[in-house]
mmCIF file of C-alpha atoms in Angstrom:
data_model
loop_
_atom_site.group_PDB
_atom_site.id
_atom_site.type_symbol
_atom_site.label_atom_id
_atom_site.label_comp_id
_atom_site.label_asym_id
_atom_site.label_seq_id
_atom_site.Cartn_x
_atom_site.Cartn_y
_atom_site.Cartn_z
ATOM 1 C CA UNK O 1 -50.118 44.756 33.880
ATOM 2 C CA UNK O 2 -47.571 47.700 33.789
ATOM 3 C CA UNK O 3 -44.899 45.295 34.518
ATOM 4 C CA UNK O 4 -46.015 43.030 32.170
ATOM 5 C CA UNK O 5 -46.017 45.930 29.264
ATOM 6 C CA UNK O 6 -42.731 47.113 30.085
ATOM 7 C CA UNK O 7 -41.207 43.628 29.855
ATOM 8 C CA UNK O 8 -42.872 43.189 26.284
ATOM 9 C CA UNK O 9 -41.440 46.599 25.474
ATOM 10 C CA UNK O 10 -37.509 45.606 26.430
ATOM 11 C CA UNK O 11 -38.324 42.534 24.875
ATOM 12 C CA UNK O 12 -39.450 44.496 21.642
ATOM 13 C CA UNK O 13 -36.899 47.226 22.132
ATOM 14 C CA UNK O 14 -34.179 43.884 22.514
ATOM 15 C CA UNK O 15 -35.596 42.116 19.592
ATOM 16 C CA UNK O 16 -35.569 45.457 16.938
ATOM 17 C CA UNK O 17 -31.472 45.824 18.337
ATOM 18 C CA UNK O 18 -30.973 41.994 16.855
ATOM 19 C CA UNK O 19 -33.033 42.475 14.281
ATOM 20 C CA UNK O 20 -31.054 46.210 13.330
ATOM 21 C CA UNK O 21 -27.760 44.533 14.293
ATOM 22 C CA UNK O 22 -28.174 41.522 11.926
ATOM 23 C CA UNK O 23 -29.152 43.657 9.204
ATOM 24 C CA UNK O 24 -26.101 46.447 9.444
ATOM 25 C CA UNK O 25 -23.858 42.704 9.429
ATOM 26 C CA UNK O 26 -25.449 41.750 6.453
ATOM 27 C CA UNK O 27 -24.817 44.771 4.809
ATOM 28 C CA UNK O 28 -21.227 45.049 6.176
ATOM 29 C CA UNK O 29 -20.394 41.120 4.920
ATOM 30 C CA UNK O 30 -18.704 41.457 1.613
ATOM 31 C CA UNK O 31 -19.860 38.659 -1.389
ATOM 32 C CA UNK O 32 -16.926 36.146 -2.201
ATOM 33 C CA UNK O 33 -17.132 38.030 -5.821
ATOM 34 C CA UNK O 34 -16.315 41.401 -4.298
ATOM 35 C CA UNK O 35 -13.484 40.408 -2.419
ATOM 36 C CA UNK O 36 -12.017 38.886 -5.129
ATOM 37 C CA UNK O 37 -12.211 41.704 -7.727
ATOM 38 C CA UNK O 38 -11.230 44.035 -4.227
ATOM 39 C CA UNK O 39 -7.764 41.159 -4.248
ATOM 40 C CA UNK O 40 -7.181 41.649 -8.122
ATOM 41 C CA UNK O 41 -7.358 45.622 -7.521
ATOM 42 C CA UNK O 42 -4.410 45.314 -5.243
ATOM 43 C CA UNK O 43 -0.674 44.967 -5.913
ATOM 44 C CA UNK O 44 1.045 41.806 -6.065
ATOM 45 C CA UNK O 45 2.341 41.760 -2.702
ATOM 46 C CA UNK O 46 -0.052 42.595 -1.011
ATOM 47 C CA UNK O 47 -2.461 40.450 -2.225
ATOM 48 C CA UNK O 48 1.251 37.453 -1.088
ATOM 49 C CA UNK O 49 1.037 39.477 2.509
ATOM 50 C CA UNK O 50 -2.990 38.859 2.537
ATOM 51 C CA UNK O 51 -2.780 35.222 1.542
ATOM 52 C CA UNK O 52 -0.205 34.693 4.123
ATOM 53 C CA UNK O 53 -1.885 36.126 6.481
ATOM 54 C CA UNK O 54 -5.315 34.137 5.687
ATOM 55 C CA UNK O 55 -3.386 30.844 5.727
ATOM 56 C CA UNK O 56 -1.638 31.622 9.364
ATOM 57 C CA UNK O 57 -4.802 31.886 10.770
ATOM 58 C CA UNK O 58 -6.272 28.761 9.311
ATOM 59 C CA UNK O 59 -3.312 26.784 10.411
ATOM 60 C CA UNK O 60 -4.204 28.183 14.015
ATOM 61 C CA UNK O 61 -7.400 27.376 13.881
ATOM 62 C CA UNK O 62 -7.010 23.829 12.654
ATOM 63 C CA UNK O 63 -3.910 23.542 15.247
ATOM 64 C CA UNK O 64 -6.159 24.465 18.057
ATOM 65 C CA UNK O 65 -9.496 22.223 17.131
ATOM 66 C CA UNK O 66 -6.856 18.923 17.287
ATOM 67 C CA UNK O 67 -7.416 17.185 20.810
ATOM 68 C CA UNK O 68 -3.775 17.395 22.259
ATOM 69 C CA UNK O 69 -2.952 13.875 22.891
ATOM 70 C CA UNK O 70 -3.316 13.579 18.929
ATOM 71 C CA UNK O 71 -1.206 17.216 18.053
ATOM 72 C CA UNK O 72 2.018 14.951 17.612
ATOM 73 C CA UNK O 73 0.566 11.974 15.853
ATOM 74 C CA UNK O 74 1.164 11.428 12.418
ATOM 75 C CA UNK O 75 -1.851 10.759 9.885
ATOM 76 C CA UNK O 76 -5.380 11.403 10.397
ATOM 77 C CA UNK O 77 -4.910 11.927 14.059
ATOM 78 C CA UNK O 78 -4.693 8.648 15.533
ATOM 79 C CA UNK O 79 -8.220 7.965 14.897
ATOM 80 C CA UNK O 80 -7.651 4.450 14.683
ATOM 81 C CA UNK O 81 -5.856 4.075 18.051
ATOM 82 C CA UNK O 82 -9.057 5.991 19.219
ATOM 83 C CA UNK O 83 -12.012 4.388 17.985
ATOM 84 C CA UNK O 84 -9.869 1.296 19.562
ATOM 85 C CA UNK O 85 -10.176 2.986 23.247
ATOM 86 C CA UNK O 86 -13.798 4.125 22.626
ATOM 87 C CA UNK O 87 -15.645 1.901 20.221
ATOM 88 C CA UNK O 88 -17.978 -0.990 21.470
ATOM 89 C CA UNK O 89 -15.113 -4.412 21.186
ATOM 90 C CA UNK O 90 -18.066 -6.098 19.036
ATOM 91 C CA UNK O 91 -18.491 -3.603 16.219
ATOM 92 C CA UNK O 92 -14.920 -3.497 15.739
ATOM 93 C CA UNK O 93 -15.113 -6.997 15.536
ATOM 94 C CA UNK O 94 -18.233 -6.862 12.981
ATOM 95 C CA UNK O 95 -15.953 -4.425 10.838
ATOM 96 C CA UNK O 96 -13.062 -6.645 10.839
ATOM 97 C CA UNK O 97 -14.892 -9.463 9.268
ATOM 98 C CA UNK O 98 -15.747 -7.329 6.357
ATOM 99 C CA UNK O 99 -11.736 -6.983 5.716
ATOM 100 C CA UNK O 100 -8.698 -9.127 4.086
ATOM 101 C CA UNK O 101 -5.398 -10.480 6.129
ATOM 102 C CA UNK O 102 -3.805 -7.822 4.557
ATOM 103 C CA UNK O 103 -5.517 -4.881 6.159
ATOM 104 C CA UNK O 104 -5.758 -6.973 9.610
ATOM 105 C CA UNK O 105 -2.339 -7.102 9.401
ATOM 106 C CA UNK O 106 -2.174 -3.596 9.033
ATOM 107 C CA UNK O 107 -4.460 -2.621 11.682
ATOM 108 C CA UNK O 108 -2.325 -4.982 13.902
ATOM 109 C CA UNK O 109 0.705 -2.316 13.662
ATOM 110 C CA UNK O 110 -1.312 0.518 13.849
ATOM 111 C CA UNK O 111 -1.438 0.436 18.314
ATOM 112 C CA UNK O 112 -1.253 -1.772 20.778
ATOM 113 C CA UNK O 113 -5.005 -1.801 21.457
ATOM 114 C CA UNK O 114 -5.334 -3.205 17.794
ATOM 115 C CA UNK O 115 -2.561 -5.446 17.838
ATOM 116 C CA UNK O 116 -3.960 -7.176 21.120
ATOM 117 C CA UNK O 117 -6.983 -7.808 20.010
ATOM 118 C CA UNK O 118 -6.283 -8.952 16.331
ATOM 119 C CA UNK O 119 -3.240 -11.111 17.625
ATOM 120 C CA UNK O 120 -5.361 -12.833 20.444
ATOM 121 C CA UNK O 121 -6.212 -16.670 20.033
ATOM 122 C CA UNK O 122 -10.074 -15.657 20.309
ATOM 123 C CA UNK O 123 -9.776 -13.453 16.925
ATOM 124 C CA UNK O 124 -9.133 -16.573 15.075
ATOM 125 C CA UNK O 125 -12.382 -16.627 13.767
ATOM 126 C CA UNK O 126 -11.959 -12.968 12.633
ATOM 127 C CA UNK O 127 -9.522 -13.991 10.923
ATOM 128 C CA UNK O 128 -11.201 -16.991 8.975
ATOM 129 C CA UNK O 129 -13.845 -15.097 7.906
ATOM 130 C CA UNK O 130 -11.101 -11.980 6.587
ATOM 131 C CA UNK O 131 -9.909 -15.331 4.705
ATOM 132 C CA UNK O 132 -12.731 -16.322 3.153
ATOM 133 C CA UNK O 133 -13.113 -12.615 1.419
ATOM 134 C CA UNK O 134 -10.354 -13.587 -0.616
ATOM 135 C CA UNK O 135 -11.110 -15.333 -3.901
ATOM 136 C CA UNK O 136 -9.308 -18.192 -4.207
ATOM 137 C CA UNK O 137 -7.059 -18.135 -1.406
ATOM 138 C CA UNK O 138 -5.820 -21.606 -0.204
ATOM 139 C CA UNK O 139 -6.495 -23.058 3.357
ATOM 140 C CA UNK O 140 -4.577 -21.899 6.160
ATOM 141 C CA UNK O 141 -1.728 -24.856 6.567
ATOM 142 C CA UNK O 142 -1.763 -26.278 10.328
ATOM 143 C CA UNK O 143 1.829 -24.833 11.334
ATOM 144 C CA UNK O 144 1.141 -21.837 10.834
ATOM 145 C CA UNK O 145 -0.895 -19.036 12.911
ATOM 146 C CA UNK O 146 -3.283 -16.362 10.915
ATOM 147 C CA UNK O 147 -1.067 -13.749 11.636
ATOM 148 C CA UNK O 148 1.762 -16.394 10.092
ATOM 149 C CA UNK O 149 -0.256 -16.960 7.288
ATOM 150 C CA UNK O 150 -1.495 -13.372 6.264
ATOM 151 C CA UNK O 151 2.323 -12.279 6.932
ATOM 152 C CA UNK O 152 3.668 -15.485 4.373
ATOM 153 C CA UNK O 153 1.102 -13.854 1.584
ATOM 154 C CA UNK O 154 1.436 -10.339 1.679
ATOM 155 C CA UNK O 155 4.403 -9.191 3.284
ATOM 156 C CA UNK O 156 6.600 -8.396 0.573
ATOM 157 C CA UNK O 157 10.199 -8.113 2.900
ATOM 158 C CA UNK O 158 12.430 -10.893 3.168
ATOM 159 C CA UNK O 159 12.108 -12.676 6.911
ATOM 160 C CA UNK O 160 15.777 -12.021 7.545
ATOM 161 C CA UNK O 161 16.973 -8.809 6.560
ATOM 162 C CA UNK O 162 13.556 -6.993 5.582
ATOM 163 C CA UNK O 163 14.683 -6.387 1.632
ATOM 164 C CA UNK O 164 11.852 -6.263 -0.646
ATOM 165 C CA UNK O 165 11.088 -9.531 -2.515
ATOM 166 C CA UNK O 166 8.075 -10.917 -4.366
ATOM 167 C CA UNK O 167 8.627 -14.904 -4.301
ATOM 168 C CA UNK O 168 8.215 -17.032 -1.853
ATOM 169 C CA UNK O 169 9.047 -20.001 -0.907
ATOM 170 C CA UNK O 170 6.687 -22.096 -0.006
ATOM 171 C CA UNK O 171 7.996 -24.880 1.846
ATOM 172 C CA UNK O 172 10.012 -23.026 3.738
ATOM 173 C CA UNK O 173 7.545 -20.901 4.637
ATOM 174 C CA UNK O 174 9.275 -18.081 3.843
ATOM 175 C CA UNK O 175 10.585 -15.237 1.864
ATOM 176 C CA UNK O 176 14.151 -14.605 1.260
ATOM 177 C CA UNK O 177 16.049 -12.059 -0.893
ATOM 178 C CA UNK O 178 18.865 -13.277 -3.444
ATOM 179 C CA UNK O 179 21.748 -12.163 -1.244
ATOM 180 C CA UNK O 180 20.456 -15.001 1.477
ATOM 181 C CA UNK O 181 19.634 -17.637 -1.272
ATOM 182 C CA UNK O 182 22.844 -18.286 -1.966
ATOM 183 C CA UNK O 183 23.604 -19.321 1.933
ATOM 184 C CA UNK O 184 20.872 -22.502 1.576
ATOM 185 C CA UNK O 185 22.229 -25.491 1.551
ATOM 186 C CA UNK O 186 23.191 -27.252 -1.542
ATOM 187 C CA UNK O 187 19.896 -30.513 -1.366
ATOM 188 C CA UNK O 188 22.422 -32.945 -2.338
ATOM 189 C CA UNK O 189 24.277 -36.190 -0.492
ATOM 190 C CA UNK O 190 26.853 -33.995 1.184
ATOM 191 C CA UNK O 191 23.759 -32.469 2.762
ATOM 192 C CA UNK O 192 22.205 -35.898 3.433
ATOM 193 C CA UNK O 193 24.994 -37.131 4.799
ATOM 194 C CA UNK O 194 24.703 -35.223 7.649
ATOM 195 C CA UNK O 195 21.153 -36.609 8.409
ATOM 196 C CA UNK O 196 20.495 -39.882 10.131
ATOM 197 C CA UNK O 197 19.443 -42.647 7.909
ATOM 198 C CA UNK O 198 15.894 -43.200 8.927
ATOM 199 C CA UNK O 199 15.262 -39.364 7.922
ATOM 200 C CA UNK O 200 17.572 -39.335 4.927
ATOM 201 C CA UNK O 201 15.805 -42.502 3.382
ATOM 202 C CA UNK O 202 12.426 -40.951 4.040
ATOM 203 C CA UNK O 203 12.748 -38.264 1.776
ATOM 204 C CA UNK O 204 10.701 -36.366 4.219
ATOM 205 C CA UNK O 205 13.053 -33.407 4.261
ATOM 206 C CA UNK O 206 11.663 -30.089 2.308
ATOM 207 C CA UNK O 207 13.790 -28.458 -0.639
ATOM 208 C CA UNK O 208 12.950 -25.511 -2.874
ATOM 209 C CA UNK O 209 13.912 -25.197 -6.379
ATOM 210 C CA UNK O 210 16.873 -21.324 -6.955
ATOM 211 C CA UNK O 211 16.592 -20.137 -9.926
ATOM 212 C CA UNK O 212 18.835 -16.658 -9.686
ATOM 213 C CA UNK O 213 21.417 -15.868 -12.021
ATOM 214 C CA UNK O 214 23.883 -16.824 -9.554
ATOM 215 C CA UNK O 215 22.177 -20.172 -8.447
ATOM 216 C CA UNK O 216 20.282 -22.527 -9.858
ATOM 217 C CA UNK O 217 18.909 -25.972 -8.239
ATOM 218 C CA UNK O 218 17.772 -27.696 -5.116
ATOM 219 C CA UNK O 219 18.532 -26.204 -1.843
ATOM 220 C CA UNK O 220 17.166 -27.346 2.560
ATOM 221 C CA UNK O 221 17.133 -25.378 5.202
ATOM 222 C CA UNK O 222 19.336 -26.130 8.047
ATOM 223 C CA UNK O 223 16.729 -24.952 10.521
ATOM 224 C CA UNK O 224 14.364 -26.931 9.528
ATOM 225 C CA UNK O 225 16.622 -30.115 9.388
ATOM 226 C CA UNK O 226 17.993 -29.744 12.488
ATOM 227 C CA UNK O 227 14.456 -29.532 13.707
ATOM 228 C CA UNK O 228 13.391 -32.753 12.296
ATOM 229 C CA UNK O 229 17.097 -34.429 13.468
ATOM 230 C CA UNK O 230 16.524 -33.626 17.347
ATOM 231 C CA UNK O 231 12.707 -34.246 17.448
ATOM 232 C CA UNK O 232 14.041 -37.660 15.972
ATOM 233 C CA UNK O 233 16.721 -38.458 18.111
ATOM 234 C CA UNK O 234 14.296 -37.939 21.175
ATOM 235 C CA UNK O 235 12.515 -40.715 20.490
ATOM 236 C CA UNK O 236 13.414 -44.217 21.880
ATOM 237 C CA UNK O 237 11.401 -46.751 20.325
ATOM 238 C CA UNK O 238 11.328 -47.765 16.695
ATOM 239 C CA UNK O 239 7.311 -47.589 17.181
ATOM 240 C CA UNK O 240 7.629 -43.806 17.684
ATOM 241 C CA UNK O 241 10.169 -43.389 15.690
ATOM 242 C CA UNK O 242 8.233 -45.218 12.479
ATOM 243 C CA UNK O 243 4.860 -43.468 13.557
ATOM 244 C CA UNK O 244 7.069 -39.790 13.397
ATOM 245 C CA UNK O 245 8.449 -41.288 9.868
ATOM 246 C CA UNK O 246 4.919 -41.912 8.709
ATOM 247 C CA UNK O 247 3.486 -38.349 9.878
ATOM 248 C CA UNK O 248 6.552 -36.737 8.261
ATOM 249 C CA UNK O 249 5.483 -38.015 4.896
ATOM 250 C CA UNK O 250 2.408 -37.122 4.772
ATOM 251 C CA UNK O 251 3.321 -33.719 6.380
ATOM 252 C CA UNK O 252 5.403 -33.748 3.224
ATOM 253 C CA UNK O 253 2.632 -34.551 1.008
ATOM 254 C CA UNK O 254 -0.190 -32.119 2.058
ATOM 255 C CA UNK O 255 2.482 -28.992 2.301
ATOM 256 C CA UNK O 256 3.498 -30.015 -1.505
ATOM 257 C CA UNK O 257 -0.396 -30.156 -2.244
ATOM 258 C CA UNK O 258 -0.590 -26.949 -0.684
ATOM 259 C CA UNK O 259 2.680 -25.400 -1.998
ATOM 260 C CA UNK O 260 0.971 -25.714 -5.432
ATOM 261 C CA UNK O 261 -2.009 -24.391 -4.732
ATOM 262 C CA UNK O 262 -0.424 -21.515 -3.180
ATOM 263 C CA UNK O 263 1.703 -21.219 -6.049
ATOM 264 C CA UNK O 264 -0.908 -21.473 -8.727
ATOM 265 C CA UNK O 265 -2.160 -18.350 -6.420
ATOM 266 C CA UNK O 266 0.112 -16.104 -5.919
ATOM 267 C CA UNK O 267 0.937 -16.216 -9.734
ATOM 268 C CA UNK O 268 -2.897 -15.727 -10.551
ATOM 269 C CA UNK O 269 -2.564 -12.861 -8.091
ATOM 270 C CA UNK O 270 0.009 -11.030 -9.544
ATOM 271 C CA UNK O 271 -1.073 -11.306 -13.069
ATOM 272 C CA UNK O 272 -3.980 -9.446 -12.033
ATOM 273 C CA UNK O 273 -2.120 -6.964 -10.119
ATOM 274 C CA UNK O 274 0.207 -6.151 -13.364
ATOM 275 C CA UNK O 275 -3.698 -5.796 -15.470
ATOM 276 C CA UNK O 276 -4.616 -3.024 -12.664
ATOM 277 C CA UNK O 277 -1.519 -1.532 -12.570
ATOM 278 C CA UNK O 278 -1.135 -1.586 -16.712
ATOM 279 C CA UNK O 279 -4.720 -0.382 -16.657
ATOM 280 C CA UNK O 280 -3.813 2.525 -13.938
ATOM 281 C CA UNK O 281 -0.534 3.625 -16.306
ATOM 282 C CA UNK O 282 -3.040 3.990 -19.230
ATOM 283 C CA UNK O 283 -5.771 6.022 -17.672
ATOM 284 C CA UNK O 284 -2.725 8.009 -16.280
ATOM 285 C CA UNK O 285 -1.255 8.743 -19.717
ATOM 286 C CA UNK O 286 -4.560 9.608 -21.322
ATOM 287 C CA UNK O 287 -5.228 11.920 -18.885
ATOM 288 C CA UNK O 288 -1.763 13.390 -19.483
ATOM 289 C CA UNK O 289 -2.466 13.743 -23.422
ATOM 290 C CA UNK O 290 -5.829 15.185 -22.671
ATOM 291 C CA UNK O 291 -4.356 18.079 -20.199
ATOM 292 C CA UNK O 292 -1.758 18.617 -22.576
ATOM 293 C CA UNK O 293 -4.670 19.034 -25.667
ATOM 294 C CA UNK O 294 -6.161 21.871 -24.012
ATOM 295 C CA UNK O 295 -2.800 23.740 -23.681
ATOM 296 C CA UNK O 296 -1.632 23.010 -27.630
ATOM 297 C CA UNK O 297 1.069 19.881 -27.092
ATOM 298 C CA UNK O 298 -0.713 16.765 -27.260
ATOM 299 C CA UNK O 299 0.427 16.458 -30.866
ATOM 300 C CA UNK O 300 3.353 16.794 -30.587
ATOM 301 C CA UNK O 301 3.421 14.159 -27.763
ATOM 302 C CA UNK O 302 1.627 11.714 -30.173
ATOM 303 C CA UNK O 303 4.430 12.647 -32.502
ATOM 304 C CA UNK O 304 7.043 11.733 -30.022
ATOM 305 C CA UNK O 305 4.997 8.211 -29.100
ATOM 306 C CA UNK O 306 4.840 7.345 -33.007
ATOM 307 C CA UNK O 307 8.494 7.143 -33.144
ATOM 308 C CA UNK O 308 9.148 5.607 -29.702
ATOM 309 C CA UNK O 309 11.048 2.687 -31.628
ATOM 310 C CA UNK O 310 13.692 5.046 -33.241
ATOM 311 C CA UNK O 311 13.266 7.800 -31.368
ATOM 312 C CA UNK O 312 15.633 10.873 -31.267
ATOM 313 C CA UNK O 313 15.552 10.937 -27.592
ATOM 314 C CA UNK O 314 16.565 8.360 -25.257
ATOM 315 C CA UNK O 315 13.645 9.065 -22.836
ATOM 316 C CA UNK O 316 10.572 8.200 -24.798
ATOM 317 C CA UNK O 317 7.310 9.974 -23.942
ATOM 318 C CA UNK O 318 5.459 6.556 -22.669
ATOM 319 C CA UNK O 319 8.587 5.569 -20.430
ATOM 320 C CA UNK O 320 9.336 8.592 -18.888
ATOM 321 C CA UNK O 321 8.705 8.464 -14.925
ATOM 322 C CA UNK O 322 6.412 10.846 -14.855
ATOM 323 C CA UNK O 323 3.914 9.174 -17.382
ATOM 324 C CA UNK O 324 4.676 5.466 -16.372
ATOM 325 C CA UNK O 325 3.442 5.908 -12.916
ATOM 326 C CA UNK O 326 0.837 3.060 -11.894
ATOM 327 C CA UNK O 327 -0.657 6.506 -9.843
ATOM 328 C CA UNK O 328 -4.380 8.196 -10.706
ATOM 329 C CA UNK O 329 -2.917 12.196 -12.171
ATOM 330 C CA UNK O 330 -4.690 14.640 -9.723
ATOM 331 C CA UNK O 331 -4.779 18.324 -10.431
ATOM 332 C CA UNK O 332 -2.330 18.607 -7.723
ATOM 333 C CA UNK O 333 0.039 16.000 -9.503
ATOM 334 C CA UNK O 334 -0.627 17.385 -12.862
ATOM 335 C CA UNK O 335 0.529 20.921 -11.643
ATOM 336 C CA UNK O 336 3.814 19.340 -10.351
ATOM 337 C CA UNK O 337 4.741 17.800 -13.158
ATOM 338 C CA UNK O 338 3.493 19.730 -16.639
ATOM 339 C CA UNK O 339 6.821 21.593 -16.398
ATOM 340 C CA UNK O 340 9.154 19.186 -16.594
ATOM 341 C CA UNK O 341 6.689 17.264 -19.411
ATOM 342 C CA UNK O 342 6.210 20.598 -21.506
ATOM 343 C CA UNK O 343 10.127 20.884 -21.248
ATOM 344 C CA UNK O 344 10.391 17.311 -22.934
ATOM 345 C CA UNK O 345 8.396 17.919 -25.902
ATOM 346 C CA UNK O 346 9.422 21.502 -26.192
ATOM 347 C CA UNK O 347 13.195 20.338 -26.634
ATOM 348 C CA UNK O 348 11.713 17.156 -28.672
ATOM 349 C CA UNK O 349 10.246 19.549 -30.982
ATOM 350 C CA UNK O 350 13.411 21.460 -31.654
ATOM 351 C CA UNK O 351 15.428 18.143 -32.023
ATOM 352 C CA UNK O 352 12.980 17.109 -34.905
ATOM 353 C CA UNK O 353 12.540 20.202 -36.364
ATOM 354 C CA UNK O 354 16.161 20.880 -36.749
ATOM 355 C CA UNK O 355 16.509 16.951 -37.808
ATOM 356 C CA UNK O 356 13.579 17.245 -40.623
ATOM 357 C CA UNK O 357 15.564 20.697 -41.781
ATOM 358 C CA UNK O 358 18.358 19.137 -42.311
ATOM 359 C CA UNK O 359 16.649 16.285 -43.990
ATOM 360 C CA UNK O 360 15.212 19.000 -46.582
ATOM 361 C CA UNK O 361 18.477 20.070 -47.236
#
């Protein structure tokens, strides 16, 4: 029983220490209010050196919470390349069918984990049902892959020298940049010519329609015709050779089907992107106008739109790059640019003041 007292009695004596030692930390803890008006109390640099010194020691302690193999990883920490290595195969599989090509093909470049299983012949269907969350989107054609596909539609880079483009073309397959338009063939009969006569009386040979500045008509692709010339001249009977004939056409037939569908699109596609991105430029300059109420110059930036058309400035107020921007304005972006905005309209304001003076006069 002695024992037993004495053990409640450290335990006691142990327990009052916490309870004592919790309290006096309580007490010593400062409220976030006090240290504040304890910051504004000091002089300007040392309230710099303080700040400085706070945000060392966070960078330290975010520095040393990152796993190493991720410290030199750009982005949120390879956490893609990692849930590849540790998540179950069939979740990331579930996921994946709640996605579009587009981000598949993304994913694809993000590691090599990714990229082998996205690219593998069993994600096909994956890839089918990533399809089918597009509205609209026309059937995968038979010559090419999903990858080939998803790459065809949303790639934006021209296949050859990786320039940006928008248009496609269709038959080809391809995209190409103006510079390597202009080395297509000419789709006339010096090109035929050079075709056998089975193939150039066929009419089974694609062409795409230039229309560039510099060019304008029918162009082939030598690839692709010297493809169709030596799968021709392999062929040793005139059955095989009429059956390949026959199959060419209507090869022909179902990619122009499909080029149209594809075309009628794309088109759709990017009229809707120019409504979102119009739509993102308004919110953007609203937002703009309303910062700049609360700080006295929206009017005069509703001045300076109002005479857009003849305006004394070449820069008008709705053009200017940093209103235009299809980009939501954050508080962070609104900081970096309200300078360079208030020193528009300021030295608007002076321009039309000293114009409607002189007008008085």
């Amino acid at each position: 029983m002695p024992r037993r007292s004495a053990r409640i009695q450290a335990a006691n004596t142990a327990n009052d220490s916490q309870h004592m030692n919790a309290t006096q930390a309580f007490l010593v803890v400062k409220h976030p209010r006090q240290e504040v008006e304890v910051e504004e109390e000091l002089s300007e640099e040392e309230r710099l050196r303080k700040r400085r010194k706070r945000a060392s020691a966070s960078g330290k302690t975010k520095k040393g919470s990152v796993p190493k193999p991720f410290r030199k990883v750009r982005g949120r920490l390879g956490l893609l390349e990692r849930m590849a290595k540790d998540v179950p195969v069939e979740i990331i599989l579930e996921v994946f069918c709640y996605l579009q090509p587009r981000d598949l093909l993304r994913l694809a470049r993000t590691s090599l984990e990714l990229r082998n299983i996205l690219m593998s012949k069993t994600s096909e269907d994956i890839w089918l049902a990533a399809r089918q969350n597009v509205k609209d989107l026309p059937p995968r054609p038979r010559d090419l892959s999903e990858p080939q596909y998803a790459y065809l539609l949303y790639e934006p880079c021209c296949h050859v020298c990786d320039r940006r483009v928008v248009s496609v073309l269709w038959s080809f397959r391809m995209r190409c940049c103006k510079f390597l338009l202009n080395r297509f063939p000419v789709f006339d009969d010096e090109f035929l010519a050079k075709q056998p006569k089975e193939i150039r009386d066929s009419y089974i040979l694609p062409r795409e329609l230039i229309q560039t500045t510099e060019r304008w008509g029918f162009v082939s692709h030598n690839g692709i015709a010297a493809r169709y010339k030596a799968e021709f001249e392999t062929l040793q009977t005139p059955e095989e050779r009429d059956a390949w004939l026959d199959r060419k056409r209507e090869e022909k037939l179902q990619s122009r089907k499909h080029t149209s569908l594809c075309g009628s699109w794309f088109n759709r596609r990017e009229a809707e992107r120019t409504l979102e991105l119009n739509h993102i430029r308004e919110s953007r300059k609203e937002d703009i106008l309303s910062r700049l109420g609360e700080i006295g110059w929206r009017e005069e930036a509703e001045i300076m739109m109002k005479i857009e058309g003849c305006s004394l400035r070449r820069i008008t107020f709705s053009r200017h790059k940093l209103v235009k921007q299809p980009r939501k304005l954050t508080d962070y972006g609104w900081n970096a640019i309200k300078d360079e905005l208030l020193k528009l309209l300021s030295d608007h304001k002076e321009e039309r003041t000293k114009a409607e003076s002189n007008i008085g006069k």
